[in-house]
Short mmCIF file of C-alpha atoms in Angstrom, two decimals:
data_model
loop_
_atom_site.label_atom_id
_atom_site.label_comp_id
_atom_site.label_asym_id
_atom_site.label_seq_id
_atom_site.Cartn_x
_atom_site.Cartn_y
_atom_site.Cartn_z
CA ALA A 1 13.17 -1.72 20.77
CA ALA A 2 11.37 -4.82 19.58
CA PRO A 3 9.93 -7.06 22.30
CA ALA A 4 11.84 -10.15 23.41
CA GLU A 5 9.21 -12.77 22.60
CA VAL A 6 8.83 -13.16 18.84
CA ARG A 7 7.01 -16.00 17.11
CA MET A 8 7.90 -16.17 13.44
CA THR A 9 7.35 -18.52 10.50
CA GLU A 10 7.49 -18.02 6.72
CA THR A 11 3.90 -16.76 6.79
CA GLU A 12 3.38 -15.44 10.33
CA TYR A 13 4.86 -12.95 12.76
CA ASP A 14 3.66 -12.21 16.30
CA ASP A 15 5.39 -10.34 19.11
CA GLY A 16 2.44 -9.19 21.23
CA ASN A 17 2.32 -5.73 19.63
CA ILE A 18 2.35 -6.72 15.97
CA SER A 19 0.58 -9.72 14.46
CA ILE A 20 0.91 -10.49 10.74
CA VAL A 21 -0.50 -13.45 8.83
CA LEU A 22 0.39 -13.78 5.15
CA THR A 23 -1.95 -15.70 2.83
CA VAL A 24 -1.55 -16.33 -0.90
CA TYR A 25 -4.81 -16.41 -2.86
CA ARG A 26 -5.49 -17.47 -6.43
CA GLU A 27 -8.32 -15.39 -7.87
CA PHE A 28 -9.06 -13.84 -11.27
CA ASP A 29 -6.33 -16.07 -12.73
CA THR A 30 -3.88 -14.15 -10.55
CA ASP A 31 -1.65 -14.76 -7.52
CA ILE A 32 -2.61 -12.31 -4.77
CA TYR A 33 -0.59 -11.88 -1.56
CA ALA A 34 -2.53 -10.56 1.42
CA ALA A 35 -1.03 -9.74 4.80
CA ASP A 36 -3.54 -9.46 7.64
CA VAL A 37 -2.08 -7.04 10.20
CA ARG A 38 -3.18 -6.36 13.78
CA LEU A 39 -1.41 -3.73 15.87
CA SER A 40 -1.51 -2.66 19.51
CA SER A 41 -0.68 0.93 18.45
CA ALA A 42 -0.86 3.03 15.29
CA ASP A 43 2.80 3.91 15.90
CA PHE A 44 3.82 0.65 14.21
CA LEU A 45 2.19 1.66 10.88
CA LYS A 46 4.87 3.75 9.20
CA THR A 47 6.11 5.13 5.93
CA ALA A 48 9.67 5.63 4.72
CA LEU A 49 11.35 7.45 1.85
CA ALA A 50 14.16 6.04 -0.27
CA GLY A 51 17.42 7.09 1.33
CA ASN A 52 15.28 8.71 4.06
CA THR A 53 15.34 11.73 1.74
CA TYR A 54 12.52 13.57 0.00
CA GLY A 55 13.33 14.27 -3.64
CA ARG A 56 12.27 13.73 -7.20
CA ASN A 57 15.03 11.34 -8.25
CA VAL A 58 15.70 9.64 -4.93
CA LYS A 59 14.82 5.97 -5.45
CA ALA A 60 15.55 2.52 -4.07
CA LYS A 61 13.98 -0.92 -4.22
CA THR A 62 11.14 -1.65 -1.79
CA SER A 63 13.27 -4.38 -0.21
CA GLU A 64 16.19 -1.96 0.28
CA ILE A 65 14.06 0.75 1.91
CA ALA A 66 12.44 -1.97 4.05
CA GLU A 67 15.81 -3.27 5.23
CA ALA A 68 17.14 0.22 5.97
CA ASN A 69 14.12 0.88 8.21
CA GLY A 70 13.89 -2.50 9.93
CA ALA A 71 10.51 -3.26 8.37
CA ILE A 72 8.81 -6.52 9.31
CA LEU A 73 6.31 -6.08 6.46
CA ALA A 74 6.53 -3.55 3.64
CA ILE A 75 4.79 -2.64 0.39
CA ASN A 76 5.65 0.03 -2.16
CA GLY A 77 3.93 3.37 -1.61
CA ASP A 78 2.62 6.00 -4.04
CA TYR A 79 5.88 6.75 -5.93
CA TYR A 80 5.38 10.47 -5.25
CA GLY A 81 8.64 11.24 -7.12
CA ALA A 82 7.11 10.32 -10.48
CA ARG A 83 4.71 13.28 -10.24
CA SER A 84 5.01 16.98 -9.44
CA ALA A 85 1.61 17.22 -7.70
CA GLY A 86 -0.26 15.23 -5.06
CA TYR A 87 0.02 15.69 -1.31
CA VAL A 88 2.97 14.12 0.46
CA ILE A 89 2.77 13.80 4.25
CA ARG A 90 4.98 11.18 5.86
CA ASN A 91 5.34 10.45 9.58
CA GLY A 92 3.69 13.80 10.36
CA VAL A 93 5.97 15.85 8.07
CA LEU A 94 4.45 17.83 5.17
CA TYR A 95 6.72 17.58 2.12
CA ARG A 96 4.38 18.62 -0.70
CA SER A 97 1.22 20.69 -0.42
CA THR A 98 0.51 21.00 -4.15
CA GLY A 99 -2.67 19.04 -4.74
CA SER A 100 -3.41 16.93 -7.77
CA ARG A 101 -6.72 18.27 -9.01
CA GLY A 102 -9.59 15.85 -8.49
CA ALA A 103 -7.25 13.15 -7.15
CA GLU A 104 -8.28 10.94 -4.25
CA ALA A 105 -5.73 10.76 -1.44
CA LEU A 106 -5.50 8.31 1.46
CA VAL A 107 -5.20 9.97 4.87
CA ILE A 108 -3.85 7.84 7.73
CA TYR A 109 -4.49 9.66 11.02
CA ASP A 110 -2.53 9.53 14.28
CA ASP A 111 -5.04 7.04 15.71
CA GLY A 112 -4.48 4.70 12.74
CA SER A 113 -7.84 5.40 11.10
CA PHE A 114 -8.19 5.81 7.32
CA GLU A 115 -10.06 8.39 5.25
CA ILE A 116 -10.20 8.92 1.50
CA VAL A 117 -10.37 12.60 0.57
CA ASN A 118 -10.46 14.58 -2.67
CA GLU A 119 -7.45 16.87 -2.97
CA SER A 120 -9.65 19.51 -4.62
CA ASP A 121 -11.75 19.70 -1.44
CA VAL A 122 -9.17 19.94 1.34
CA GLY A 123 -5.68 21.42 1.74
CA ALA A 124 -2.63 19.48 2.91
CA GLU A 125 -2.06 21.84 5.88
CA GLU A 126 -5.69 21.33 6.90
CA LEU A 127 -5.17 17.56 6.91
CA LEU A 128 -1.97 17.91 8.93
CA ASN A 129 -3.79 20.07 11.50
CA ALA A 130 -6.56 17.47 11.66
CA GLY A 131 -4.03 14.83 12.75
CA ALA A 132 -2.90 13.31 9.46
CA ARG A 133 0.28 11.30 10.00
CA HIS A 134 0.61 10.02 6.44
CA VAL A 135 -1.06 11.13 3.22
CA LEU A 136 -0.56 9.02 0.09
CA SER A 137 -1.61 10.36 -3.28
CA PHE A 138 -2.18 7.79 -5.99
CA GLY A 139 -5.62 6.19 -6.01
CA PRO A 140 -8.28 5.73 -6.79
CA GLY A 141 -10.09 4.84 -3.61
CA LEU A 142 -11.44 1.29 -3.81
CA LEU A 143 -13.79 1.01 -0.82
CA GLN A 144 -15.41 3.46 1.53
CA ASP A 145 -17.70 2.46 4.42
CA GLY A 146 -17.49 -1.10 3.12
CA GLU A 147 -18.88 -0.12 -0.30
CA ILE A 148 -16.98 -0.40 -3.58
CA ILE A 149 -16.38 3.09 -4.99
CA VAL A 150 -14.72 2.20 -8.30
CA SER A 151 -17.04 0.90 -10.97
CA GLU A 152 -16.13 -1.10 -14.03
CA ARG A 153 -17.37 1.86 -16.07
CA ASP A 154 -14.89 4.17 -14.30
CA GLU A 155 -12.01 2.19 -15.65
CA VAL A 156 -10.71 3.90 -18.72
CA GLY A 157 -7.34 3.64 -20.41
CA ARG A 158 -4.61 1.85 -18.50
CA ALA A 159 -6.82 1.28 -15.43
CA MET A 160 -8.92 -1.18 -17.46
CA VAL A 161 -5.88 -3.33 -18.08
CA SER A 162 -5.04 -6.21 -15.79
CA ASN A 163 -1.86 -5.27 -13.94
CA PRO A 164 0.24 -6.03 -10.89
CA ARG A 165 -1.43 -4.05 -8.09
CA THR A 166 -0.69 -2.78 -4.59
CA ALA A 167 -3.41 -1.77 -2.13
CA ILE A 168 -3.91 -1.11 1.55
CA GLY A 169 -7.11 -1.38 3.54
CA ILE A 170 -8.46 -1.08 7.06
CA ILE A 171 -10.83 -3.73 8.43
CA ASP A 172 -11.36 -2.39 11.94
CA ASP A 173 -9.47 -0.38 14.58
CA LEU A 174 -5.73 -1.12 14.16
CA HIS A 175 -6.60 -4.07 11.89
CA TYR A 176 -5.27 -3.71 8.34
CA VAL A 177 -4.70 -5.61 5.16
CA PHE A 178 -1.72 -5.07 2.81
CA VAL A 179 -2.27 -6.57 -0.66
CA VAL A 180 -0.03 -7.08 -3.70
CA SER A 181 -0.93 -9.01 -6.84
CA ASP A 182 1.31 -10.41 -9.55
CA GLY A 183 0.51 -9.69 -13.19
CA ARG A 184 1.64 -9.36 -16.80
CA THR A 185 2.89 -12.96 -16.92
CA ARG A 186 1.49 -16.24 -18.23
CA ALA A 187 1.34 -17.50 -14.65
CA SER A 188 -0.55 -14.48 -13.34
CA ALA A 189 -2.85 -12.25 -15.38
CA GLY A 190 -3.13 -9.32 -12.97
CA LEU A 191 -6.15 -7.40 -11.71
CA THR A 192 -8.35 -4.57 -12.90
CA LEU A 193 -9.13 -1.93 -10.28
CA HIS A 194 -12.65 -3.31 -9.94
CA GLU A 195 -11.34 -6.84 -9.33
CA LEU A 196 -8.93 -5.43 -6.74
CA ALA A 197 -11.85 -3.67 -5.02
CA LEU A 198 -13.88 -6.90 -5.04
CA PHE A 199 -10.96 -8.74 -3.46
CA MET A 200 -10.48 -6.10 -0.75
CA GLU A 201 -14.22 -6.26 -0.03
CA ARG A 202 -13.97 -10.06 0.41
CA LEU A 203 -11.17 -9.57 2.92
CA GLY A 204 -13.53 -7.38 4.94
CA ALA A 205 -11.92 -3.98 4.32
CA ALA A 206 -14.09 -1.00 5.26
CA THR A 207 -11.81 1.51 3.51
CA ALA A 208 -9.32 0.47 0.82
CA TYR A 209 -7.01 2.39 -1.46
CA ASN A 210 -5.03 1.63 -4.62
CA LEU A 211 -1.30 2.44 -4.47
CA ASP A 212 1.26 2.51 -7.28
CA GLY A 213 1.14 -0.73 -9.27
CA GLY A 214 2.68 -2.32 -12.32
CA GLY A 215 6.44 -2.76 -12.03
CA SER A 216 6.40 -0.99 -8.65
CA SER A 217 4.23 -3.60 -6.91
CA ALA A 218 6.30 -5.37 -4.27
CA MET A 219 5.74 -6.95 -0.86
CA VAL A 220 8.53 -7.76 1.58
CA PHE A 221 7.94 -9.91 4.67
CA ASN A 222 10.71 -10.74 7.17
CA GLY A 223 13.36 -9.66 4.67
CA ARG A 224 12.01 -11.76 1.80
CA ILE A 225 10.24 -10.54 -1.35
CA VAL A 226 7.07 -12.62 -1.43
CA ASN A 227 5.62 -11.66 -4.82
CA ASN A 228 7.09 -11.69 -8.35
CA PRO A 229 7.62 -8.06 -9.34
CA THR A 230 7.91 -7.36 -13.06
CA THR A 231 7.78 -4.35 -15.36
CA ASP A 232 7.70 -6.12 -18.72
CA GLY A 233 6.34 -9.58 -17.83
CA ARG A 234 9.63 -11.21 -18.84
CA ALA A 235 12.21 -10.42 -16.15
CA ILE A 236 11.19 -10.83 -12.50
CA ARG A 237 12.86 -8.01 -10.62
CA GLU A 238 12.04 -5.08 -8.40
CA ARG A 239 11.73 -1.54 -9.66
CA SER A 240 13.27 1.28 -7.65
CA VAL A 241 10.60 3.50 -6.06
CA SER A 242 10.34 6.65 -3.94
CA ASP A 243 8.78 5.26 -0.80
CA ILE A 244 7.20 2.41 1.17
CA VAL A 245 4.42 1.78 3.66
CA PHE A 246 5.57 -0.60 6.37
CA ILE A 247 5.02 -2.24 9.73
CA GLY A 248 7.83 -2.08 12.23
CA TYR A 249 9.48 -0.37 15.16
#
């Protein structure tokens, strides 16, 4: 159960176990929403599947999955259902052990620590046995040991394009940052992966990882969608996705 004493505003939440401060930045001609999150336990950093069901065509909006799971803060996850490979571990349950060759995955361990691994180098069962609570497979990794690991030269094809983005990073023990940027509109250009990495570095992230972006990018805080999700740049609306990463009980 949630604690009795909750302090909440449009941009802040604090209950003694969970502290969240939401800040909107304007950088790279883009609106970027960053939630600074401090937890008393890694148990409050969770993931959830649409309909609480694993499956290829099981989808719901980020805000709907967030509401169904009592999320205080939520972002879209890796949209595992759009691909047939890439590890899927959620809340300590292994759903898919087929790796995506050469793909970088984000491992969130039981103690709340982050690690970026290459799926060609380590098996999903091995990660589970090592204490992986969640494994997200999208990428690429943005920062490792405080150093940017995507270069501008790495960005080929669609990655070069400025887009709405979603990323998660760890600053220190049980101290995280959830980030979503708008994009594809006149009001907000969007970010390249390298710009996203630069931004995460400025926030102080030691390890940071790129999640599904574009029309999927959505952030929900206290039941309200805080960004402007769009697939085509014309209509502002959420896309249905497979899963979320969230903070809650």
